[in-house]
Amino acid sequence: MDSNLFNNYVKAMHQEVPGFISITVVSTNDGNAIAYEAASNVDNRLSSAFQVEILRQATKALGYVENLNDKNIDRIEIALKEQIHVLFSSSNRQFLVHLILDEANYNIAITKMLHAKLFKAVEESYAAAPATGASVEEGQQPAVRRRLFF
């Protein structure tokens, strides 16, 4: 996994998103933080690990909703008096982005647009790389980027 892609994503979101407080990219497999960025010296990584469970339970609940064809969660928004928590699920369900915004200064339309634009590069890096036919030296693993599935 190329952590530079995730770090570049969180730094760009920090610079561009109005009302930014913090962002964490979390592995949905184990709840570990992959990348983190905050506007001040706050640490919301532990909170982000718990957000994975919110995604899991919401996904489970949608299994019981009738007449709903697409049950894939794009995002979950939790509105508090002072903050907005936005959870974005990656298309391969391996990553969760937990973004915390200042309720007084956020713009959800800009936030969604920036996330879609910036996270696309991260997700595309996990698409299967075309076979090149290049030889691999003895004792070395071939460099393969793969898409992970939920």
Short mmCIF file of N, CA and C in Angstrom, two decimals:
data_model
loop_
_atom_site.label_atom_id
_atom_site.label_comp_id
_atom_site.label_asym_id
_atom_site.label_seq_id
_atom_site.Cartn_x
_atom_site.Cartn_y
_atom_site.Cartn_z
N MET A 1 0.85 -1.17 0.00
CA MET A 1 0.00 0.00 0.00
C MET A 1 0.90 1.24 0.00
N ASP A 2 0.63 2.16 -0.88
CA ASP A 2 1.42 3.38 -1.00
C ASP A 2 0.84 4.45 -0.09
N SER A 3 1.44 4.61 1.09
CA SER A 3 0.91 5.58 2.06
C SER A 3 1.08 7.01 1.58
N ASN A 4 1.99 7.26 0.64
CA ASN A 4 2.15 8.62 0.10
C ASN A 4 0.87 9.10 -0.58
N LEU A 5 0.17 8.21 -1.26
CA LEU A 5 -1.09 8.58 -1.91
C LEU A 5 -2.11 9.05 -0.88
N PHE A 6 -2.22 8.32 0.22
CA PHE A 6 -3.15 8.70 1.28
C PHE A 6 -2.72 9.99 1.95
N ASN A 7 -1.41 10.13 2.21
CA ASN A 7 -0.92 11.36 2.84
C ASN A 7 -1.14 12.57 1.95
N ASN A 8 -0.92 12.42 0.65
CA ASN A 8 -1.17 13.51 -0.28
C ASN A 8 -2.65 13.89 -0.29
N TYR A 9 -3.51 12.88 -0.24
CA TYR A 9 -4.95 13.12 -0.22
C TYR A 9 -5.35 13.92 1.02
N VAL A 10 -4.92 13.49 2.22
CA VAL A 10 -5.33 14.19 3.44
C VAL A 10 -4.77 15.60 3.50
N LYS A 11 -3.55 15.79 3.01
CA LYS A 11 -2.97 17.15 2.99
C LYS A 11 -3.74 18.06 2.04
N ALA A 12 -4.12 17.54 0.89
CA ALA A 12 -4.90 18.35 -0.07
C ALA A 12 -6.27 18.69 0.50
N MET A 13 -6.91 17.73 1.15
CA MET A 13 -8.21 18.01 1.77
C MET A 13 -8.07 19.07 2.86
N HIS A 14 -7.00 18.99 3.64
CA HIS A 14 -6.75 19.97 4.69
C HIS A 14 -6.64 21.38 4.10
N GLN A 15 -5.95 21.49 3.00
CA GLN A 15 -5.72 22.81 2.38
C GLN A 15 -6.97 23.35 1.69
N GLU A 16 -7.82 22.49 1.16
CA GLU A 16 -8.90 22.94 0.28
C GLU A 16 -10.30 22.98 0.90
N VAL A 17 -10.57 22.14 1.87
CA VAL A 17 -11.94 22.00 2.38
C VAL A 17 -12.27 23.11 3.38
N PRO A 18 -13.35 23.85 3.14
CA PRO A 18 -13.76 24.89 4.09
C PRO A 18 -14.23 24.29 5.41
N GLY A 19 -13.81 24.89 6.52
CA GLY A 19 -14.23 24.43 7.84
C GLY A 19 -13.50 23.19 8.33
N PHE A 20 -12.39 22.84 7.70
CA PHE A 20 -11.65 21.62 8.03
C PHE A 20 -11.19 21.63 9.49
N ILE A 21 -11.43 20.51 10.19
CA ILE A 21 -10.88 20.29 11.53
C ILE A 21 -9.88 19.14 11.48
N SER A 22 -10.31 17.98 10.97
CA SER A 22 -9.38 16.85 10.84
C SER A 22 -9.91 15.84 9.83
N ILE A 23 -8.99 15.00 9.37
CA ILE A 23 -9.36 13.93 8.44
C ILE A 23 -8.50 12.71 8.77
N THR A 24 -9.13 11.55 8.74
CA THR A 24 -8.43 10.29 8.94
C THR A 24 -8.88 9.31 7.87
N VAL A 25 -7.92 8.62 7.26
CA VAL A 25 -8.24 7.49 6.39
C VAL A 25 -7.99 6.25 7.22
N VAL A 26 -9.01 5.41 7.33
CA VAL A 26 -8.98 4.25 8.21
C VAL A 26 -9.16 2.98 7.40
N SER A 27 -8.42 1.94 7.75
CA SER A 27 -8.64 0.62 7.16
C SER A 27 -9.90 0.02 7.77
N THR A 28 -10.83 -0.43 6.93
CA THR A 28 -12.05 -1.05 7.46
C THR A 28 -11.78 -2.47 7.96
N ASN A 29 -10.64 -3.03 7.62
CA ASN A 29 -10.31 -4.38 8.08
C ASN A 29 -9.97 -4.42 9.56
N ASP A 30 -9.16 -3.43 10.01
CA ASP A 30 -8.68 -3.47 11.39
C ASP A 30 -8.87 -2.17 12.16
N GLY A 31 -9.38 -1.12 11.52
CA GLY A 31 -9.61 0.15 12.19
C GLY A 31 -8.38 1.00 12.38
N ASN A 32 -7.26 0.58 11.81
CA ASN A 32 -6.03 1.36 11.94
C ASN A 32 -6.05 2.58 11.04
N ALA A 33 -5.49 3.68 11.54
CA ALA A 33 -5.37 4.90 10.76
C ALA A 33 -4.25 4.74 9.74
N ILE A 34 -4.55 5.03 8.49
CA ILE A 34 -3.57 4.95 7.41
C ILE A 34 -2.93 6.31 7.18
N ALA A 35 -3.74 7.37 7.28
CA ALA A 35 -3.24 8.74 7.12
C ALA A 35 -4.10 9.66 7.97
N TYR A 36 -3.47 10.73 8.47
CA TYR A 36 -4.18 11.66 9.36
C TYR A 36 -3.64 13.06 9.17
N GLU A 37 -4.53 14.02 9.28
CA GLU A 37 -4.15 15.43 9.20
C GLU A 37 -5.16 16.22 10.04
N ALA A 38 -4.67 17.23 10.76
CA ALA A 38 -5.56 18.06 11.58
C ALA A 38 -5.17 19.52 11.44
N ALA A 39 -6.16 20.40 11.62
CA ALA A 39 -5.93 21.83 11.51
C ALA A 39 -5.20 22.38 12.74
N SER A 40 -5.36 21.77 13.89
CA SER A 40 -4.67 22.20 15.10
C SER A 40 -4.16 20.95 15.79
N ASN A 41 -3.71 21.11 17.03
CA ASN A 41 -3.13 19.92 17.69
C ASN A 41 -4.21 19.07 18.36
N VAL A 42 -5.21 18.67 17.60
CA VAL A 42 -6.21 17.72 18.06
C VAL A 42 -5.86 16.35 17.48
N ASP A 43 -6.28 15.31 18.15
CA ASP A 43 -6.02 13.97 17.64
C ASP A 43 -7.33 13.19 17.65
N ASN A 44 -7.94 13.06 16.49
CA ASN A 44 -9.23 12.38 16.35
C ASN A 44 -9.10 10.97 15.77
N ARG A 45 -7.90 10.42 15.76
CA ARG A 45 -7.71 9.10 15.15
C ARG A 45 -8.49 8.00 15.86
N LEU A 46 -8.55 8.04 17.17
CA LEU A 46 -9.28 7.01 17.90
C LEU A 46 -10.77 7.08 17.57
N SER A 47 -11.30 8.27 17.51
CA SER A 47 -12.71 8.45 17.13
C SER A 47 -12.98 7.84 15.76
N SER A 48 -12.03 8.00 14.85
CA SER A 48 -12.19 7.49 13.48
C SER A 48 -12.28 5.98 13.45
N ALA A 49 -11.55 5.31 14.33
CA ALA A 49 -11.61 3.85 14.36
C ALA A 49 -13.03 3.38 14.70
N PHE A 50 -13.73 4.12 15.54
CA PHE A 50 -15.10 3.75 15.91
C PHE A 50 -16.08 4.03 14.77
N GLN A 51 -15.73 4.92 13.88
CA GLN A 51 -16.62 5.24 12.76
C GLN A 51 -16.77 4.05 11.82
N VAL A 52 -15.78 3.17 11.79
CA VAL A 52 -15.87 1.95 10.97
C VAL A 52 -17.07 1.13 11.40
N GLU A 53 -17.31 1.07 12.71
CA GLU A 53 -18.46 0.29 13.21
C GLU A 53 -19.78 0.93 12.79
N ILE A 54 -19.83 2.26 12.72
CA ILE A 54 -21.04 2.94 12.24
C ILE A 54 -21.31 2.52 10.80
N LEU A 55 -20.27 2.49 9.97
CA LEU A 55 -20.42 2.06 8.58
C LEU A 55 -20.90 0.62 8.50
N ARG A 56 -20.31 -0.25 9.30
CA ARG A 56 -20.70 -1.67 9.28
C ARG A 56 -22.17 -1.84 9.66
N GLN A 57 -22.59 -1.18 10.72
CA GLN A 57 -23.97 -1.32 11.17
C GLN A 57 -24.96 -0.71 10.18
N ALA A 58 -24.60 0.42 9.58
CA ALA A 58 -25.48 1.03 8.57
C ALA A 58 -25.61 0.11 7.36
N THR A 59 -24.50 -0.51 6.97
CA THR A 59 -24.52 -1.44 5.84
C THR A 59 -25.41 -2.64 6.16
N LYS A 60 -25.28 -3.16 7.38
CA LYS A 60 -26.11 -4.29 7.80
C LYS A 60 -27.59 -3.91 7.79
N ALA A 61 -27.91 -2.73 8.30
CA ALA A 61 -29.30 -2.28 8.35
C ALA A 61 -29.90 -2.13 6.96
N LEU A 62 -29.10 -1.66 6.00
CA LEU A 62 -29.60 -1.49 4.64
C LEU A 62 -29.97 -2.82 3.99
N GLY A 63 -29.41 -3.90 4.49
CA GLY A 63 -29.76 -5.22 3.99
C GLY A 63 -31.23 -5.55 4.20
N TYR A 64 -31.87 -4.87 5.14
CA TYR A 64 -33.27 -5.12 5.45
C TYR A 64 -34.21 -4.10 4.81
N VAL A 65 -33.68 -3.15 4.07
CA VAL A 65 -34.51 -2.15 3.41
C VAL A 65 -35.03 -2.72 2.10
N GLU A 66 -36.33 -2.72 1.91
CA GLU A 66 -36.94 -3.24 0.69
C GLU A 66 -37.02 -2.14 -0.37
N ASN A 67 -37.08 -2.56 -1.63
CA ASN A 67 -37.21 -1.66 -2.78
C ASN A 67 -36.05 -0.67 -2.89
N LEU A 68 -34.86 -1.12 -2.52
CA LEU A 68 -33.66 -0.31 -2.67
C LEU A 68 -32.66 -1.14 -3.45
N ASN A 69 -32.39 -0.74 -4.69
CA ASN A 69 -31.52 -1.54 -5.55
C ASN A 69 -30.05 -1.39 -5.20
N ASP A 70 -29.57 -0.17 -5.04
CA ASP A 70 -28.16 0.06 -4.74
C ASP A 70 -28.01 0.32 -3.25
N LYS A 71 -27.46 -0.65 -2.54
CA LYS A 71 -27.32 -0.54 -1.09
C LYS A 71 -25.89 -0.22 -0.67
N ASN A 72 -25.10 0.30 -1.62
CA ASN A 72 -23.74 0.72 -1.30
C ASN A 72 -23.76 2.12 -0.72
N ILE A 73 -23.09 2.30 0.40
CA ILE A 73 -23.07 3.59 1.07
C ILE A 73 -21.97 4.45 0.46
N ASP A 74 -22.35 5.62 -0.01
CA ASP A 74 -21.38 6.59 -0.53
C ASP A 74 -20.83 7.43 0.62
N ARG A 75 -21.72 7.94 1.46
CA ARG A 75 -21.28 8.75 2.59
C ARG A 75 -22.35 8.74 3.68
N ILE A 76 -21.91 9.00 4.88
CA ILE A 76 -22.78 9.17 6.03
C ILE A 76 -22.41 10.52 6.65
N GLU A 77 -23.42 11.32 6.95
CA GLU A 77 -23.17 12.62 7.59
C GLU A 77 -23.79 12.61 8.98
N ILE A 78 -23.01 13.01 9.96
CA ILE A 78 -23.48 13.11 11.33
C ILE A 78 -23.38 14.59 11.72
N ALA A 79 -24.53 15.20 11.97
CA ALA A 79 -24.57 16.63 12.28
C ALA A 79 -24.68 16.85 13.78
N LEU A 80 -23.70 17.54 14.32
CA LEU A 80 -23.71 17.95 15.72
C LEU A 80 -23.84 19.47 15.76
N LYS A 81 -24.03 20.05 16.92
CA LYS A 81 -24.20 21.50 17.00
C LYS A 81 -22.95 22.26 16.56
N GLU A 82 -21.76 21.71 16.83
CA GLU A 82 -20.53 22.42 16.53
C GLU A 82 -19.73 21.79 15.39
N GLN A 83 -20.03 20.56 15.04
CA GLN A 83 -19.25 19.85 14.03
C GLN A 83 -20.14 19.03 13.11
N ILE A 84 -19.61 18.79 11.92
CA ILE A 84 -20.21 17.84 10.98
C ILE A 84 -19.18 16.74 10.77
N HIS A 85 -19.58 15.50 10.95
CA HIS A 85 -18.70 14.36 10.69
C HIS A 85 -19.20 13.72 9.40
N VAL A 86 -18.31 13.62 8.42
CA VAL A 86 -18.66 13.02 7.14
C VAL A 86 -17.83 11.76 6.98
N LEU A 87 -18.50 10.65 6.72
CA LEU A 87 -17.83 9.37 6.49
C LEU A 87 -17.99 9.01 5.03
N PHE A 88 -16.87 8.90 4.33
CA PHE A 88 -16.88 8.48 2.93
C PHE A 88 -16.35 7.06 2.87
N SER A 89 -17.07 6.17 2.22
CA SER A 89 -16.62 4.80 2.03
C SER A 89 -15.97 4.68 0.66
N SER A 90 -14.82 4.01 0.60
CA SER A 90 -14.19 3.81 -0.71
C SER A 90 -15.01 2.81 -1.51
N SER A 91 -14.87 2.85 -2.82
CA SER A 91 -15.67 1.97 -3.67
C SER A 91 -15.35 0.50 -3.43
N ASN A 92 -14.13 0.20 -2.98
CA ASN A 92 -13.77 -1.19 -2.72
C ASN A 92 -14.03 -1.60 -1.26
N ARG A 93 -14.59 -0.68 -0.48
CA ARG A 93 -14.99 -0.93 0.91
C ARG A 93 -13.82 -1.25 1.84
N GLN A 94 -12.60 -0.97 1.43
CA GLN A 94 -11.44 -1.25 2.26
C GLN A 94 -11.01 -0.05 3.09
N PHE A 95 -11.49 1.14 2.72
CA PHE A 95 -11.06 2.35 3.39
C PHE A 95 -12.27 3.21 3.75
N LEU A 96 -12.15 3.88 4.88
CA LEU A 96 -13.16 4.83 5.32
C LEU A 96 -12.45 6.16 5.55
N VAL A 97 -13.01 7.21 5.01
CA VAL A 97 -12.50 8.56 5.26
C VAL A 97 -13.42 9.19 6.29
N HIS A 98 -12.84 9.62 7.40
CA HIS A 98 -13.59 10.30 8.46
C HIS A 98 -13.14 11.76 8.47
N LEU A 99 -14.00 12.62 8.03
CA LEU A 99 -13.70 14.04 7.91
C LEU A 99 -14.54 14.80 8.93
N ILE A 100 -13.88 15.62 9.74
CA ILE A 100 -14.58 16.44 10.74
C ILE A 100 -14.49 17.89 10.31
N LEU A 101 -15.65 18.55 10.25
CA LEU A 101 -15.74 19.93 9.78
C LEU A 101 -16.38 20.82 10.85
N ASP A 102 -15.99 22.08 10.83
CA ASP A 102 -16.60 23.08 11.70
C ASP A 102 -17.98 23.40 11.15
N GLU A 103 -19.00 23.23 11.96
CA GLU A 103 -20.38 23.41 11.51
C GLU A 103 -20.64 24.81 10.97
N ALA A 104 -19.95 25.80 11.51
CA ALA A 104 -20.20 27.19 11.10
C ALA A 104 -19.57 27.55 9.76
N ASN A 105 -18.58 26.79 9.31
CA ASN A 105 -17.82 27.18 8.12
C ASN A 105 -17.78 26.15 6.99
N TYR A 106 -18.44 25.04 7.13
CA TYR A 106 -18.32 23.99 6.12
C TYR A 106 -19.22 24.25 4.92
N ASN A 107 -18.87 23.61 3.82
CA ASN A 107 -19.70 23.63 2.61
C ASN A 107 -19.71 22.21 2.07
N ILE A 108 -20.80 21.50 2.24
CA ILE A 108 -20.85 20.08 1.90
C ILE A 108 -20.68 19.84 0.41
N ALA A 109 -21.18 20.74 -0.42
CA ALA A 109 -21.05 20.57 -1.88
C ALA A 109 -19.58 20.63 -2.30
N ILE A 110 -18.85 21.60 -1.78
CA ILE A 110 -17.42 21.71 -2.10
C ILE A 110 -16.67 20.51 -1.53
N THR A 111 -17.02 20.12 -0.32
CA THR A 111 -16.37 18.97 0.32
C THR A 111 -16.56 17.70 -0.51
N LYS A 112 -17.78 17.42 -0.94
CA LYS A 112 -18.05 16.23 -1.75
C LYS A 112 -17.29 16.27 -3.07
N MET A 113 -17.27 17.44 -3.71
CA MET A 113 -16.58 17.58 -4.99
C MET A 113 -15.07 17.35 -4.83
N LEU A 114 -14.47 17.97 -3.81
CA LEU A 114 -13.04 17.80 -3.58
C LEU A 114 -12.69 16.36 -3.23
N HIS A 115 -13.50 15.74 -2.39
CA HIS A 115 -13.25 14.34 -2.04
C HIS A 115 -13.29 13.45 -3.29
N ALA A 116 -14.32 13.62 -4.10
CA ALA A 116 -14.46 12.80 -5.31
C ALA A 116 -13.25 12.99 -6.23
N LYS A 117 -12.82 14.21 -6.39
CA LYS A 117 -11.69 14.52 -7.27
C LYS A 117 -10.38 13.97 -6.71
N LEU A 118 -10.11 14.23 -5.44
CA LEU A 118 -8.82 13.88 -4.86
C LEU A 118 -8.71 12.40 -4.50
N PHE A 119 -9.78 11.77 -4.06
CA PHE A 119 -9.72 10.36 -3.67
C PHE A 119 -9.69 9.44 -4.88
N LYS A 120 -10.13 9.94 -6.02
CA LYS A 120 -10.12 9.14 -7.24
C LYS A 120 -8.71 8.65 -7.56
N ALA A 121 -7.72 9.50 -7.38
CA ALA A 121 -6.33 9.11 -7.65
C ALA A 121 -5.89 7.99 -6.72
N VAL A 122 -6.33 8.02 -5.48
CA VAL A 122 -5.99 6.97 -4.52
C VAL A 122 -6.62 5.65 -4.95
N GLU A 123 -7.91 5.69 -5.28
CA GLU A 123 -8.60 4.46 -5.67
C GLU A 123 -8.07 3.89 -6.98
N GLU A 124 -7.74 4.75 -7.92
CA GLU A 124 -7.21 4.26 -9.20
C GLU A 124 -5.87 3.56 -9.03
N SER A 125 -5.12 3.91 -8.02
CA SER A 125 -3.83 3.27 -7.80
C SER A 125 -3.98 1.82 -7.38
N TYR A 126 -5.18 1.44 -6.92
CA TYR A 126 -5.43 0.06 -6.52
C TYR A 126 -6.09 -0.76 -7.62
N ALA A 127 -6.29 -0.16 -8.78
CA ALA A 127 -6.81 -0.92 -9.92
C ALA A 127 -5.70 -1.85 -10.40
N ALA A 128 -6.09 -2.96 -10.93
CA ALA A 128 -5.10 -3.94 -11.40
C ALA A 128 -4.21 -3.33 -12.46
N ALA A 129 -2.92 -3.45 -12.26
CA ALA A 129 -1.96 -2.94 -13.23
C ALA A 129 -1.89 -3.90 -14.42
N PRO A 130 -1.74 -3.39 -15.65
CA PRO A 130 -1.64 -4.28 -16.80
C PRO A 130 -0.36 -5.10 -16.76
N ALA A 131 -0.44 -6.30 -17.25
CA ALA A 131 0.75 -7.16 -17.30
C ALA A 131 1.76 -6.57 -18.27
N THR A 132 3.01 -6.45 -17.81
CA THR A 132 4.03 -5.82 -18.63
C THR A 132 4.98 -6.84 -19.25
N GLY A 133 5.01 -8.03 -18.68
CA GLY A 133 5.91 -9.04 -19.20
C GLY A 133 7.35 -8.82 -18.75
N ALA A 134 7.57 -7.84 -17.89
CA ALA A 134 8.92 -7.56 -17.41
C ALA A 134 9.35 -8.67 -16.47
N SER A 135 10.62 -9.01 -16.54
CA SER A 135 11.12 -10.07 -15.68
C SER A 135 11.40 -9.53 -14.29
N VAL A 136 11.34 -10.43 -13.32
CA VAL A 136 11.61 -10.08 -11.94
C VAL A 136 12.86 -10.81 -11.54
N GLU A 137 13.80 -10.07 -10.92
CA GLU A 137 15.04 -10.69 -10.49
C GLU A 137 14.76 -11.71 -9.39
N GLU A 138 15.62 -12.71 -9.32
CA GLU A 138 15.45 -13.77 -8.34
C GLU A 138 15.45 -13.20 -6.92
N GLY A 139 14.51 -13.67 -6.10
CA GLY A 139 14.43 -13.23 -4.72
C GLY A 139 13.63 -11.96 -4.51
N GLN A 140 13.13 -11.34 -5.59
CA GLN A 140 12.34 -10.12 -5.45
C GLN A 140 10.88 -10.39 -5.79
N GLN A 141 10.02 -9.69 -5.12
CA GLN A 141 8.59 -9.78 -5.39
C GLN A 141 8.25 -8.84 -6.54
N PRO A 142 7.38 -9.26 -7.46
CA PRO A 142 6.96 -8.35 -8.52
C PRO A 142 6.12 -7.22 -7.93
N ALA A 143 6.30 -6.01 -8.46
CA ALA A 143 5.51 -4.86 -8.02
C ALA A 143 4.15 -4.91 -8.69
N VAL A 144 3.13 -5.20 -7.92
CA VAL A 144 1.77 -5.31 -8.46
C VAL A 144 0.86 -4.44 -7.61
N ARG A 145 0.09 -3.62 -8.28
CA ARG A 145 -0.94 -2.87 -7.58
C ARG A 145 -2.24 -3.62 -7.79
N ARG A 146 -2.95 -3.86 -6.71
CA ARG A 146 -4.18 -4.61 -6.84
C ARG A 146 -5.32 -3.89 -6.14
N ARG A 147 -6.48 -4.13 -6.65
CA ARG A 147 -7.69 -3.57 -6.04
C ARG A 147 -8.18 -4.57 -5.00
N LEU A 148 -8.43 -4.07 -3.82
CA LEU A 148 -8.91 -4.92 -2.73
C LEU A 148 -10.43 -4.92 -2.73
N PHE A 149 -11.02 -6.03 -2.36
CA PHE A 149 -12.48 -6.12 -2.35
C PHE A 149 -12.98 -6.44 -0.97
N PHE A 150 -14.13 -5.91 -0.62
CA PHE A 150 -14.77 -6.06 0.68
C PHE A 150 -15.28 -7.46 0.85
#
